[in-house]
mmCIF file of C-alpha atoms in Angstrom:
data_model
loop_
_atom_site.group_PDB
_atom_site.id
_atom_site.type_symbol
_atom_site.label_atom_id
_atom_site.label_comp_id
_atom_site.label_asym_id
_atom_site.label_seq_id
_atom_site.Cartn_x
_atom_site.Cartn_y
_atom_site.Cartn_z
ATOM 1 C CA MET A 1 17.579 -30.042 -26.746
ATOM 2 C CA THR A 2 14.814 -32.582 -26.232
ATOM 3 C CA GLY A 3 11.086 -32.028 -26.459
ATOM 4 C CA ASN A 4 10.876 -32.205 -22.660
ATOM 5 C CA ASP A 5 13.302 -29.327 -22.316
ATOM 6 C CA ARG A 6 11.705 -27.029 -24.858
ATOM 7 C CA ALA A 7 8.311 -25.342 -24.588
ATOM 8 C CA LEU A 8 6.487 -23.830 -27.535
ATOM 9 C CA PRO A 9 5.644 -20.130 -27.165
ATOM 10 C CA GLY A 10 2.310 -19.816 -25.385
ATOM 11 C CA PHE A 11 2.251 -23.505 -24.457
ATOM 12 C CA ILE A 12 0.594 -24.219 -21.102
ATOM 13 C CA PRO A 13 1.449 -27.600 -19.528
ATOM 14 C CA PRO A 14 -1.630 -29.697 -18.636
ATOM 15 C CA GLU A 15 -0.616 -29.609 -14.955
ATOM 16 C CA VAL A 16 -0.724 -25.808 -15.038
ATOM 17 C CA ARG A 17 -4.123 -25.915 -16.729
ATOM 18 C CA ARG A 18 -5.412 -28.125 -13.934
ATOM 19 C CA LEU A 19 -4.095 -25.762 -11.278
ATOM 20 C CA LEU A 20 -5.689 -22.814 -13.091
ATOM 21 C CA SER A 21 -9.024 -24.651 -13.164
ATOM 22 C CA TYR A 22 -9.172 -24.500 -9.343
ATOM 23 C CA ARG A 23 -9.228 -20.683 -9.219
ATOM 24 C CA VAL A 24 -12.025 -19.414 -7.003
ATOM 25 C CA SER A 25 -12.862 -16.541 -9.359
ATOM 26 C CA ARG A 26 -12.299 -16.001 -13.056
ATOM 27 C CA THR A 27 -11.138 -12.672 -14.396
ATOM 28 C CA THR A 28 -12.518 -11.214 -17.611
ATOM 29 C CA ASN A 29 -9.405 -9.094 -18.048
ATOM 30 C CA ASP A 30 -6.996 -10.602 -20.606
ATOM 31 C CA ALA A 31 -3.947 -9.016 -18.969
ATOM 32 C CA GLU A 32 -4.907 -10.378 -15.561
ATOM 33 C CA GLU A 33 -5.587 -13.797 -17.113
ATOM 34 C CA LYS A 34 -2.049 -13.846 -18.540
ATOM 35 C CA TRP A 35 -0.665 -12.730 -15.196
ATOM 36 C CA GLU A 36 -2.394 -15.602 -13.366
ATOM 37 C CA GLU A 37 -0.987 -18.043 -15.918
ATOM 38 C CA LYS A 38 2.502 -16.678 -15.288
ATOM 39 C CA ILE A 39 2.354 -16.988 -11.500
ATOM 40 C CA VAL A 40 0.983 -20.543 -11.705
ATOM 41 C CA LYS A 41 3.626 -21.534 -14.287
ATOM 42 C CA SER A 42 6.297 -20.064 -12.047
ATOM 43 C CA LEU A 43 5.037 -22.059 -9.070
ATOM 44 C CA TYR A 44 4.780 -25.267 -11.088
ATOM 45 C CA LYS A 45 8.410 -24.974 -12.208
ATOM 46 C CA ARG A 46 9.474 -24.615 -8.577
ATOM 47 C CA ILE A 47 7.520 -27.565 -7.176
ATOM 48 C CA ARG A 48 7.411 -30.163 -9.956
ATOM 49 C CA LYS A 49 10.874 -31.593 -9.244
ATOM 50 C CA ASN A 50 10.397 -32.181 -5.518
ATOM 51 C CA ASN A 51 7.065 -34.026 -5.793
ATOM 52 C CA MET A 52 5.077 -31.185 -4.218
ATOM 53 C CA TYR A 53 2.769 -30.763 -7.187
ATOM 54 C CA SER A 54 0.720 -33.763 -6.082
ATOM 55 C CA GLU A 55 0.391 -32.301 -2.569
ATOM 56 C CA LEU A 56 -0.855 -29.006 -3.960
ATOM 57 C CA GLU A 57 -3.366 -30.677 -6.284
ATOM 58 C CA LYS A 58 -4.542 -32.883 -3.426
ATOM 59 C CA ALA A 59 -5.175 -29.792 -1.295
ATOM 60 C CA LEU A 60 -7.051 -28.018 -4.088
ATOM 61 C CA THR A 61 -9.187 -30.973 -5.201
ATOM 62 C CA SER A 62 -10.245 -31.765 -1.625
ATOM 63 C CA SER A 63 -10.741 -28.092 -0.705
ATOM 64 C CA GLY A 64 -8.518 -28.704 2.306
ATOM 65 C CA HIS A 65 -10.538 -31.612 3.694
ATOM 66 C CA LEU A 66 -7.588 -33.984 3.254
ATOM 67 C CA GLU A 67 -4.426 -33.477 5.272
ATOM 68 C CA THR A 68 -1.570 -32.260 3.087
ATOM 69 C CA GLN A 69 2.100 -31.417 3.539
ATOM 70 C CA CYS A 70 3.725 -28.022 3.086
ATOM 71 C CA VAL A 71 4.210 -26.905 -0.505
ATOM 72 C CA THR A 72 7.363 -24.820 -0.346
ATOM 73 C CA ILE A 73 9.439 -22.545 -2.521
ATOM 74 C CA PRO A 74 12.737 -20.817 -1.657
ATOM 75 C CA ARG A 75 12.307 -17.667 0.395
ATOM 76 C CA SER A 76 13.913 -14.499 -0.980
ATOM 77 C CA GLN A 77 15.830 -12.030 1.150
ATOM 78 C CA ASP A 78 12.836 -9.693 1.590
ATOM 79 C CA GLY A 79 10.277 -12.505 1.590
ATOM 80 C CA ARG A 80 8.735 -11.541 -1.725
ATOM 81 C CA LEU A 81 8.658 -13.264 -5.092
ATOM 82 C CA GLN A 82 9.338 -11.312 -8.271
ATOM 83 C CA ILE A 83 7.850 -12.244 -11.648
ATOM 84 C CA GLN A 84 8.671 -9.826 -14.433
ATOM 85 C CA THR A 85 8.276 -6.352 -12.897
ATOM 86 C CA ARG A 86 5.851 -7.303 -10.120
ATOM 87 C CA LYS A 87 6.817 -8.337 -6.610
ATOM 88 C CA PHE A 88 4.486 -9.947 -4.118
ATOM 89 C CA PHE A 89 4.276 -12.093 -1.009
ATOM 90 C CA PRO A 90 3.895 -15.637 -2.411
ATOM 91 C CA HIS A 91 1.522 -17.017 0.226
ATOM 92 C CA ILE A 92 -0.764 -13.994 -0.258
ATOM 93 C CA ILE A 93 -0.977 -14.229 -4.044
ATOM 94 C CA TYR A 94 -1.649 -17.987 -4.091
ATOM 95 C CA CYS A 95 -4.198 -17.820 -1.259
ATOM 96 C CA ARG A 96 -5.935 -15.073 -3.200
ATOM 97 C CA LEU A 97 -5.901 -17.195 -6.361
ATOM 98 C CA TRP A 98 -7.257 -20.397 -4.812
ATOM 99 C CA ARG A 99 -9.148 -19.453 -1.652
ATOM 100 C CA PHE A 100 -9.740 -15.794 -0.827
ATOM 101 C CA PRO A 101 -10.133 -13.614 -3.955
ATOM 102 C CA ASP A 102 -10.744 -10.478 -1.876
ATOM 103 C CA LEU A 103 -7.624 -10.936 0.267
ATOM 104 C CA VAL A 104 -5.842 -7.618 0.766
ATOM 105 C CA ASN A 105 -2.909 -7.912 3.179
ATOM 106 C CA PRO A 106 -0.772 -10.341 5.225
ATOM 107 C CA GLN A 107 -2.533 -9.434 8.467
ATOM 108 C CA GLU A 108 -5.622 -11.250 7.230
ATOM 109 C CA LEU A 109 -3.897 -14.656 7.209
ATOM 110 C CA ARG A 110 -2.759 -16.944 9.986
ATOM 111 C CA ALA A 111 -0.923 -20.220 9.398
ATOM 112 C CA VAL A 112 -2.307 -23.462 10.783
ATOM 113 C CA SER A 113 -0.368 -24.949 13.701
ATOM 114 C CA THR A 114 0.886 -27.892 11.631
ATOM 115 C CA CYS A 115 2.504 -25.704 8.941
ATOM 116 C CA GLN A 116 6.262 -26.095 9.336
ATOM 117 C CA TYR A 117 7.215 -23.445 6.779
ATOM 118 C CA ALA A 118 4.675 -20.724 7.478
ATOM 119 C CA PHE A 119 5.604 -17.322 6.074
ATOM 120 C CA GLU A 120 5.891 -15.712 9.510
ATOM 121 C CA LEU A 121 8.455 -18.321 10.647
ATOM 122 C CA LYS A 122 10.971 -16.749 8.222
ATOM 123 C CA ARG A 123 12.648 -20.045 7.311
ATOM 124 C CA ASP A 124 14.686 -20.630 4.145
ATOM 125 C CA GLU A 125 11.587 -22.102 2.501
ATOM 126 C CA VAL A 126 8.078 -20.641 2.615
ATOM 127 C CA CYS A 127 4.852 -22.636 2.383
ATOM 128 C CA VAL A 128 2.365 -21.561 -0.291
ATOM 129 C CA ASN A 129 -0.205 -24.290 0.324
ATOM 130 C CA PRO A 130 -3.398 -22.176 0.456
ATOM 131 C CA TYR A 131 -4.995 -24.603 2.918
ATOM 132 C CA HIS A 132 -2.157 -24.119 5.401
ATOM 133 C CA TYR A 133 -3.466 -20.586 6.048
ATOM 134 C CA ASN A 134 -6.787 -19.489 7.505
ATOM 135 C CA ARG A 135 -8.542 -16.159 7.140
ATOM 136 C CA VAL A 136 -8.562 -14.075 10.300
ATOM 137 C CA SER A 137 -11.933 -12.476 10.928
ATOM 138 C CA SER A 138 -12.075 -8.715 11.290
ATOM 139 C CA SER A 139 -13.250 -9.036 14.894
ATOM 140 C CA THR A 140 -10.109 -10.897 15.908
ATOM 141 C CA ARG A 141 -7.544 -8.766 14.095
ATOM 142 C CA SER A 142 -5.427 -6.761 16.470
ATOM 143 C CA SER A 143 -6.386 -3.112 16.605
ATOM 144 C CA ILE A 144 -3.909 -0.268 16.764
ATOM 145 C CA SER A 145 -4.310 1.477 20.059
ATOM 146 C CA SER A 146 -0.868 2.911 20.751
ATOM 147 C CA VAL A 147 2.388 3.759 19.058
ATOM 148 C CA SER A 148 4.109 0.613 20.273
ATOM 149 C CA GLN A 149 1.649 -1.549 18.329
ATOM 150 C CA PHE A 150 2.467 -0.236 14.850
ATOM 151 C CA SER A 151 3.274 -3.136 12.526
ATOM 152 C CA ASP A 152 5.863 -3.607 9.794
ATOM 153 C CA GLU A 153 3.443 -5.457 7.514
ATOM 154 C CA SER A 154 2.825 -4.267 3.952
ATOM 155 C CA PRO A 155 0.259 -4.696 1.180
ATOM 156 C CA PRO A 156 0.410 -7.311 -1.534
ATOM 157 C CA ILE A 157 2.306 -5.733 -4.401
ATOM 158 C CA VAL A 158 4.685 -2.800 -4.247
ATOM 159 C CA GLN A 159 6.495 -1.691 -7.363
ATOM 160 C CA GLU A 160 8.852 0.977 -8.588
ATOM 161 C CA VAL A 161 7.388 4.468 -8.804
ATOM 162 C CA GLU A 162 8.739 7.191 -11.053
ATOM 163 C CA MET A 163 9.689 10.471 -9.380
ATOM 164 C CA VAL A 164 8.827 13.349 -11.693
ATOM 165 C CA THR A 165 9.562 16.669 -9.983
ATOM 166 C CA ASP A 166 11.959 18.230 -7.545
ATOM 167 C CA PRO A 167 14.889 15.776 -7.645
ATOM 168 C CA PRO A 168 16.427 14.566 -4.378
ATOM 169 C CA ILE A 169 18.660 17.059 -2.617
ATOM 170 C CA GLY A 170 22.361 16.417 -3.133
ATOM 171 C CA ASN A 171 24.171 14.133 -5.564
ATOM 172 C CA ASP A 172 24.881 11.262 -3.196
ATOM 173 C CA ILE A 173 21.308 9.939 -2.998
ATOM 174 C CA SER A 174 21.521 6.257 -3.878
ATOM 175 C CA PRO A 175 19.119 5.067 -6.572
ATOM 176 C CA SER A 176 18.651 1.846 -4.604
ATOM 177 C CA PRO A 177 16.052 1.282 -3.321
ATOM 178 C CA PRO A 178 14.202 3.114 -6.107
ATOM 179 C CA PRO A 179 11.455 5.544 -5.105
ATOM 180 C CA GLY A 180 8.407 3.699 -3.833
ATOM 181 C CA TYR A 181 10.089 0.306 -3.627
ATOM 182 C CA LEU A 182 9.318 -1.573 -0.440
ATOM 183 C CA SER A 183 12.634 -2.411 1.188
ATOM 184 C CA ASP A 184 14.554 -2.143 4.400
ATOM 185 C CA ASP A 185 14.425 1.587 5.048
ATOM 186 C CA SER A 186 16.459 1.415 8.255
ATOM 187 C CA SER A 187 19.378 3.328 6.742
ATOM 188 C CA ALA A 188 17.085 6.219 5.827
ATOM 189 C CA GLN A 189 15.335 6.420 9.200
ATOM 190 C CA PRO A 190 16.572 7.545 12.583
ATOM 191 C CA SER A 191 17.295 4.749 15.012
ATOM 192 C CA PRO A 192 14.488 4.116 17.521
ATOM 193 C CA ASN A 193 17.140 4.050 20.234
ATOM 194 C CA ASP A 194 17.945 7.701 19.472
ATOM 195 C CA VAL A 195 14.367 8.891 19.827
ATOM 196 C CA ARG A 196 12.427 9.246 23.054
ATOM 197 C CA SER A 197 8.659 8.933 23.067
ATOM 198 C CA PRO A 198 6.479 12.080 23.388
ATOM 199 C CA THR A 199 5.226 10.775 26.727
ATOM 200 C CA GLU A 200 8.778 10.511 28.080
ATOM 201 C CA ILE A 201 9.719 14.002 26.876
ATOM 202 C CA LEU A 202 6.569 15.781 28.042
ATOM 203 C CA GLY A 203 6.343 13.915 31.330
ATOM 204 C CA GLY A 204 3.210 13.479 33.371
ATOM 205 C CA ASP A 205 0.178 11.723 31.964
ATOM 206 C CA PRO A 206 0.747 9.716 28.767
ATOM 207 C CA VAL A 207 -0.006 11.373 25.436
ATOM 208 C CA GLU A 208 -0.556 8.194 23.496
ATOM 209 C CA TYR A 209 -1.679 7.620 19.947
ATOM 210 C CA VAL A 210 -5.372 6.712 19.790
ATOM 211 C CA GLU A 211 -6.814 5.164 16.643
ATOM 212 C CA PRO A 212 -9.869 7.181 15.533
ATOM 213 C CA ALA A 213 -13.048 5.688 14.065
ATOM 214 C CA PHE A 214 -12.245 7.410 10.747
ATOM 215 C CA TRP A 215 -8.567 7.157 9.864
ATOM 216 C CA CYS A 216 -8.704 9.700 7.019
ATOM 217 C CA THR A 217 -10.732 12.596 5.649
ATOM 218 C CA ILE A 218 -10.751 13.167 1.883
ATOM 219 C CA ALA A 219 -11.784 16.381 0.125
ATOM 220 C CA TYR A 220 -12.260 16.602 -3.654
ATOM 221 C CA TYR A 221 -11.157 19.663 -5.666
ATOM 222 C CA GLU A 222 -11.489 20.912 -9.217
ATOM 223 C CA MET A 223 -8.764 23.453 -9.910
ATOM 224 C CA ASN A 224 -8.761 25.667 -6.789
ATOM 225 C CA SER A 225 -12.327 24.961 -5.662
ATOM 226 C CA LYS A 226 -13.527 22.300 -3.248
ATOM 227 C CA VAL A 227 -16.455 20.393 -4.715
ATOM 228 C CA GLY A 228 -18.923 18.071 -3.002
ATOM 229 C CA ASP A 229 -19.000 16.675 0.503
ATOM 230 C CA THR A 230 -15.986 15.495 2.463
ATOM 231 C CA PHE A 231 -15.488 11.722 2.613
ATOM 232 C CA GLN A 232 -14.698 10.028 5.946
ATOM 233 C CA GLY A 233 -12.593 6.868 5.542
ATOM 234 C CA SER A 234 -13.068 4.091 8.080
ATOM 235 C CA GLN A 235 -12.116 0.959 6.121
ATOM 236 C CA PRO A 236 -8.522 -0.342 5.848
ATOM 237 C CA SER A 237 -8.966 -0.517 2.074
ATOM 238 C CA LEU A 238 -10.938 2.086 0.140
ATOM 239 C CA ALA A 239 -11.129 3.275 -3.459
ATOM 240 C CA ILE A 240 -11.370 6.770 -4.933
ATOM 241 C CA ASP A 241 -12.766 6.335 -8.448
ATOM 242 C CA GLY A 242 -14.487 8.238 -11.223
ATOM 243 C CA TYR A 243 -17.686 6.211 -11.371
ATOM 244 C CA THR A 244 -21.214 7.156 -10.400
ATOM 245 C CA ASP A 245 -22.318 4.599 -7.838
ATOM 246 C CA PRO A 246 -23.326 6.313 -4.580
ATOM 247 C CA SER A 247 -20.282 6.285 -2.325
ATOM 248 C CA ASN A 248 -20.155 3.857 0.577
ATOM 249 C CA ALA A 249 -17.629 3.090 3.311
ATOM 250 C CA GLU A 250 -15.277 1.441 0.797
ATOM 251 C CA ARG A 251 -15.704 3.822 -2.177
ATOM 252 C CA PHE A 252 -15.523 7.559 -2.766
ATOM 253 C CA CYS A 253 -17.105 7.959 -6.214
ATOM 254 C CA LEU A 254 -16.124 11.267 -7.795
ATOM 255 C CA GLY A 255 -18.235 10.750 -10.904
ATOM 256 C CA LEU A 256 -21.411 11.421 -8.945
ATOM 257 C CA ILE A 257 -20.252 14.852 -7.750
ATOM 258 C CA SER A 258 -21.834 17.731 -9.657
ATOM 259 C CA ASN A 259 -20.478 21.220 -10.234
ATOM 260 C CA VAL A 260 -22.431 23.871 -12.179
ATOM 261 C CA ASN A 261 -19.184 25.778 -12.821
ATOM 262 C CA ARG A 262 -17.270 22.763 -14.204
ATOM 263 C CA SER A 263 -15.083 23.627 -17.199
ATOM 264 C CA ALA A 264 -14.627 21.529 -20.338
ATOM 265 C CA GLU A 265 -11.032 20.767 -19.293
ATOM 266 C CA VAL A 266 -12.156 19.371 -15.949
ATOM 267 C CA GLU A 267 -14.952 17.391 -17.581
ATOM 268 C CA ALA A 268 -12.516 15.787 -20.012
ATOM 269 C CA ALA A 269 -10.032 14.854 -17.261
ATOM 270 C CA ARG A 270 -12.754 13.352 -15.046
ATOM 271 C CA LYS A 271 -13.653 10.873 -17.791
ATOM 272 C CA HIS A 272 -10.161 9.382 -17.491
ATOM 273 C CA ILE A 273 -10.128 8.832 -13.707
ATOM 274 C CA GLY A 274 -11.672 5.386 -14.205
ATOM 275 C CA LYS A 275 -10.855 2.981 -11.395
ATOM 276 C CA GLY A 276 -8.767 5.716 -9.800
ATOM 277 C CA VAL A 277 -6.651 4.836 -6.797
ATOM 278 C CA ARG A 278 -6.961 2.469 -3.858
ATOM 279 C CA LEU A 279 -5.720 3.467 -0.410
ATOM 280 C CA TYR A 280 -4.595 0.837 2.079
ATOM 281 C CA TYR A 281 -4.242 1.588 5.787
ATOM 282 C CA LEU A 282 -2.327 -1.374 7.160
ATOM 283 C CA GLY A 283 -0.493 -1.571 10.459
ATOM 284 C CA GLY A 284 0.084 2.171 10.746
ATOM 285 C CA GLU A 285 1.179 2.547 7.121
ATOM 286 C CA VAL A 286 -0.718 4.108 4.216
ATOM 287 C CA TYR A 287 -0.224 2.926 0.649
ATOM 288 C CA ALA A 288 -1.648 4.248 -2.607
ATOM 289 C CA GLU A 289 -2.189 1.856 -5.521
ATOM 290 C CA CYS A 290 -2.968 3.226 -8.984
ATOM 291 C CA LEU A 291 -5.889 1.260 -10.463
ATOM 292 C CA SER A 292 -6.542 3.719 -13.275
ATOM 293 C CA GLU A 293 -5.243 3.376 -16.816
ATOM 294 C CA ASN A 294 -3.647 6.784 -16.274
ATOM 295 C CA SER A 295 -0.982 7.673 -13.719
ATOM 296 C CA VAL A 296 -1.770 9.451 -10.470
ATOM 297 C CA PHE A 297 0.528 12.053 -8.935
ATOM 298 C CA VAL A 298 1.209 12.225 -5.205
ATOM 299 C CA GLN A 299 2.801 14.764 -2.907
ATOM 300 C CA SER A 300 3.565 13.136 0.442
ATOM 301 C CA PRO A 301 5.911 15.011 2.816
ATOM 302 C CA ASN A 302 6.326 11.838 4.915
ATOM 303 C CA CYS A 303 7.423 9.818 1.887
ATOM 304 C CA ASN A 304 9.745 12.622 0.772
ATOM 305 C CA GLN A 305 11.305 12.747 4.251
ATOM 306 C CA ARG A 306 11.996 9.002 4.098
ATOM 307 C CA TYR A 307 14.047 9.299 0.911
ATOM 308 C CA GLY A 308 15.669 12.638 1.677
ATOM 309 C CA TRP A 309 13.812 14.495 -1.061
ATOM 310 C CA HIS A 310 12.577 18.085 -1.048
ATOM 311 C CA PRO A 311 9.274 18.291 0.895
ATOM 312 C CA ALA A 312 7.430 19.501 -2.228
ATOM 313 C CA THR A 313 8.494 16.546 -4.383
ATOM 314 C CA VAL A 314 5.718 15.006 -6.481
ATOM 315 C CA CYS A 315 5.813 11.289 -7.333
ATOM 316 C CA LYS A 316 4.192 9.736 -10.383
ATOM 317 C CA ILE A 317 2.537 6.363 -9.701
ATOM 318 C CA PRO A 318 2.047 4.498 -12.991
ATOM 319 C CA PRO A 319 -0.909 2.108 -13.470
ATOM 320 C CA GLY A 320 -0.600 -1.071 -11.400
ATOM 321 C CA CYS A 321 2.026 0.356 -9.047
ATOM 322 C CA ASN A 322 1.963 1.224 -5.336
ATOM 323 C CA LEU A 323 3.710 3.746 -3.130
ATOM 324 C CA LYS A 324 3.961 3.926 0.650
ATOM 325 C CA ILE A 325 2.791 7.465 1.367
ATOM 326 C CA PHE A 326 2.787 7.516 5.172
ATOM 327 C CA ASN A 327 4.434 5.587 8.000
ATOM 328 C CA ASN A 328 3.324 6.131 11.598
ATOM 329 C CA LYS A 329 6.599 4.782 12.997
ATOM 330 C CA GLU A 330 8.590 7.415 11.117
ATOM 331 C CA PHE A 331 6.118 10.074 12.184
ATOM 332 C CA THR A 332 6.531 9.036 15.822
ATOM 333 C CA GLN A 333 10.295 9.395 15.530
ATOM 334 C CA LEU A 334 9.986 12.830 13.925
ATOM 335 C CA LEU A 335 7.626 13.948 16.673
ATOM 336 C CA GLY A 336 10.064 12.821 19.363
ATOM 337 C CA GLN A 337 12.937 14.636 17.656
ATOM 338 C CA SER A 338 10.879 17.810 17.210
ATOM 339 C CA LEU A 339 9.980 17.880 20.906
ATOM 340 C CA VAL A 340 13.665 17.680 21.824
ATOM 341 C CA ARG A 341 14.998 20.157 19.268
ATOM 342 C CA GLY A 342 12.466 22.814 18.439
ATOM 343 C CA GLY A 343 9.579 22.800 20.832
ATOM 344 C CA TYR A 344 6.110 24.056 19.965
ATOM 345 C CA GLU A 345 6.792 25.590 16.531
ATOM 346 C CA GLU A 346 8.586 22.551 15.164
ATOM 347 C CA VAL A 347 5.919 20.199 16.494
ATOM 348 C CA PHE A 348 3.189 22.350 14.932
ATOM 349 C CA ASN A 349 4.954 22.194 11.555
ATOM 350 C CA LEU A 350 4.509 18.406 11.563
ATOM 351 C CA THR A 351 0.847 18.974 10.673
ATOM 352 C CA ARG A 352 2.088 19.287 7.076
ATOM 353 C CA MET A 353 3.259 15.683 7.273
ATOM 354 C CA CYS A 354 -0.323 14.571 7.868
ATOM 355 C CA THR A 355 -1.705 15.971 4.614
ATOM 356 C CA ILE A 356 -1.295 14.178 1.280
ATOM 357 C CA ARG A 357 -2.278 15.662 -2.072
ATOM 358 C CA MET A 358 -3.031 13.533 -5.093
ATOM 359 C CA SER A 359 -4.034 14.519 -8.649
ATOM 360 C CA PHE A 360 -5.614 12.351 -11.324
ATOM 361 C CA VAL A 361 -4.559 12.220 -14.985
ATOM 362 C CA LYS A 362 -2.571 15.482 -14.946
ATOM 363 C CA GLY A 363 0.661 16.097 -13.041
ATOM 364 C CA TRP A 364 2.073 19.303 -11.617
ATOM 365 C CA GLY A 365 5.449 20.715 -10.684
ATOM 366 C CA ALA A 366 8.738 21.450 -12.434
ATOM 367 C CA GLU A 367 8.337 18.758 -15.115
ATOM 368 C CA TYR A 368 4.837 19.891 -16.120
ATOM 369 C CA ARG A 369 3.211 23.049 -17.390
ATOM 370 C CA ARG A 370 1.045 23.242 -14.266
ATOM 371 C CA PRO A 371 3.160 24.735 -11.443
ATOM 372 C CA THR A 372 0.784 23.905 -8.571
ATOM 373 C CA ILE A 373 -1.883 21.326 -7.832
ATOM 374 C CA THR A 374 -4.565 24.037 -7.721
ATOM 375 C CA VAL A 375 -4.393 24.326 -11.510
ATOM 376 C CA THR A 376 -4.846 20.598 -12.131
ATOM 377 C CA PRO A 377 -8.353 19.559 -13.255
ATOM 378 C CA CYS A 378 -9.212 17.105 -10.472
ATOM 379 C CA TRP A 379 -7.424 16.204 -7.271
ATOM 380 C CA VAL A 380 -7.972 15.182 -3.666
ATOM 381 C CA GLU A 381 -6.500 16.214 -0.338
ATOM 382 C CA ILE A 382 -6.181 13.479 2.273
ATOM 383 C CA HIS A 383 -5.951 14.335 5.965
ATOM 384 C CA LEU A 384 -4.715 11.584 8.287
ATOM 385 C CA ASN A 385 -6.899 11.968 11.341
ATOM 386 C CA GLY A 386 -4.977 9.810 13.818
ATOM 387 C CA PRO A 387 -1.643 11.688 13.576
ATOM 388 C CA LEU A 388 -3.409 15.075 13.435
ATOM 389 C CA GLN A 389 -5.436 14.362 16.568
ATOM 390 C CA TRP A 390 -2.304 13.083 18.302
ATOM 391 C CA LEU A 391 -0.462 16.313 17.441
ATOM 392 C CA ASP A 392 -3.395 18.287 18.792
ATOM 393 C CA ARG A 393 -3.180 16.536 22.172
ATOM 394 C CA VAL A 394 0.600 16.989 22.318
ATOM 395 C CA LEU A 395 0.368 20.702 21.446
ATOM 396 C CA ARG A 396 -2.339 21.292 24.053
ATOM 397 C CA LYS A 397 -0.153 19.707 26.689
ATOM 398 C CA MET A 398 2.821 21.860 25.615
ATOM 399 C CA GLY A 399 0.835 25.071 26.100
ATOM 400 C CA SER A 400 1.595 28.290 24.232
ATOM 401 C CA PRO A 401 4.668 28.760 21.999
ATOM 402 C CA LYS A 402 7.677 30.374 23.655
ATOM 403 C CA LEU A 403 7.962 33.086 21.007
ATOM 404 C CA PRO A 404 5.714 35.991 22.108
ATOM 405 C CA CYS A 405 3.254 37.484 19.639
ATOM 406 C CA SER A 406 2.486 41.193 19.696
ATOM 407 C CA SER A 407 0.628 43.660 17.502
ATOM 408 C CA VAL A 408 3.902 44.673 15.825
ATOM 409 C CA SER A 409 5.463 41.198 15.460
#
C-alpha cells in the first residue's frame, strides 16, 4: 500500500482543511466539529476523482459570483446520504455548512434554473454545490390552506428511535423500517384511492382543512399538575427547553416557570432538561428532535397507528435523533375512513390523535417504574390546533350522534 492510499488516523487532507475554512459559522462543540470534518471528508472522497473539487472551491472562494458547474454525488434510493448513524439530505447539509447556517428544511431551498442535477429533479446524481440553491423567503413559501396541499417533505436528519413500552401488536411486525426511521410508509398506510374526502362523504358545502395562525398549543405539567401559562406555537420550528430566557415565538422556556409546590424530585429532573426538544412543523408533518443530553419520551397515537403499535405505546428518542410524531395526510385518510365506517362516535375519537404527550428525562410505561405520565417529574402536552379545529367543523356538520342519551343510559 502506498502513502497515497493510506491515511494516518486523524489526518485531514489539506483540501479538506480548505473546504472547512469556508464554513459560514464555527461551532464550539467538539462533537459537532468532528461531525463537520466527517461530512466534508466524505464529500471530498466523492468529488476528487471527477475534477469537481476545483468547481466547489471556485464556488466557495468567489461566494457564488463566478459561474460554476454542478458538483454531484450519487443519489441514494431515498435521496439521503448516510454517514455513520446519521442520515441527511446532502444538499441541505452542505448548504447549511457553507451558506445558510440556520437552514431547517428542504422547503427553504430552490435550485437555480441552470442546475442540471438539482435535488428535486430526482436524477441519478444530485448537485451539492451550495451556490446552485437559493434561499426562499418566508413570504414566498407556499402556505398550507387545504388537505390537497400537504407535502411529503421532511426535516434534515431523521434517525432510528428506540421503542421502549407496549411492543407492536402481533409477531409479524417487520423491524424494517425501524421505529422513527423516515422511509416509504406506503405499505403501512391506506391507499388514497380507497379513501374519500370528508367533503365528498358529508356532501354540501366543503369542510376543508384551514391552517390556523397557531399550529399547536403546549401545556407544561409537573406530575399531575399543570404549571404556568399555555404556549401558543406559530413558528414552523420551535424549541421547548429548560433555560430561563423569557419565551418568545420560537422558544418555550420551562426553566422560567415557577411553582411554590415543586418537589425536590421535580427540581432535580428540571435541571437535566437542557436544550430539550425541537418541534418542526413542515408540510403537514410534525417532527420531534431531541436536543437534550437526556432522552425524551413521546406518546403519539398517530405515530403508533402508522406502525401498527398499541395506541398507548411510548417511544424513547435518544439525544440527536428525530421522530415523525404526526402526519396530516394519514390523519385525513383516517378521518375519511371513520366517516364511512363509524359515524359521529368514531370521528369524535380521532381527537385523541391530535394530542401528543412528551416527558423529559424520565420515561413511563411498562418498562419503567412510573406507570403513567402523570407521575413523571416534568412533561408537556401538545395539542395540534389545525386537525382539532377541522374535526370540530366536521362534527358540527354531522349533527348529534345517532346513539340516544337518556338519564338511565
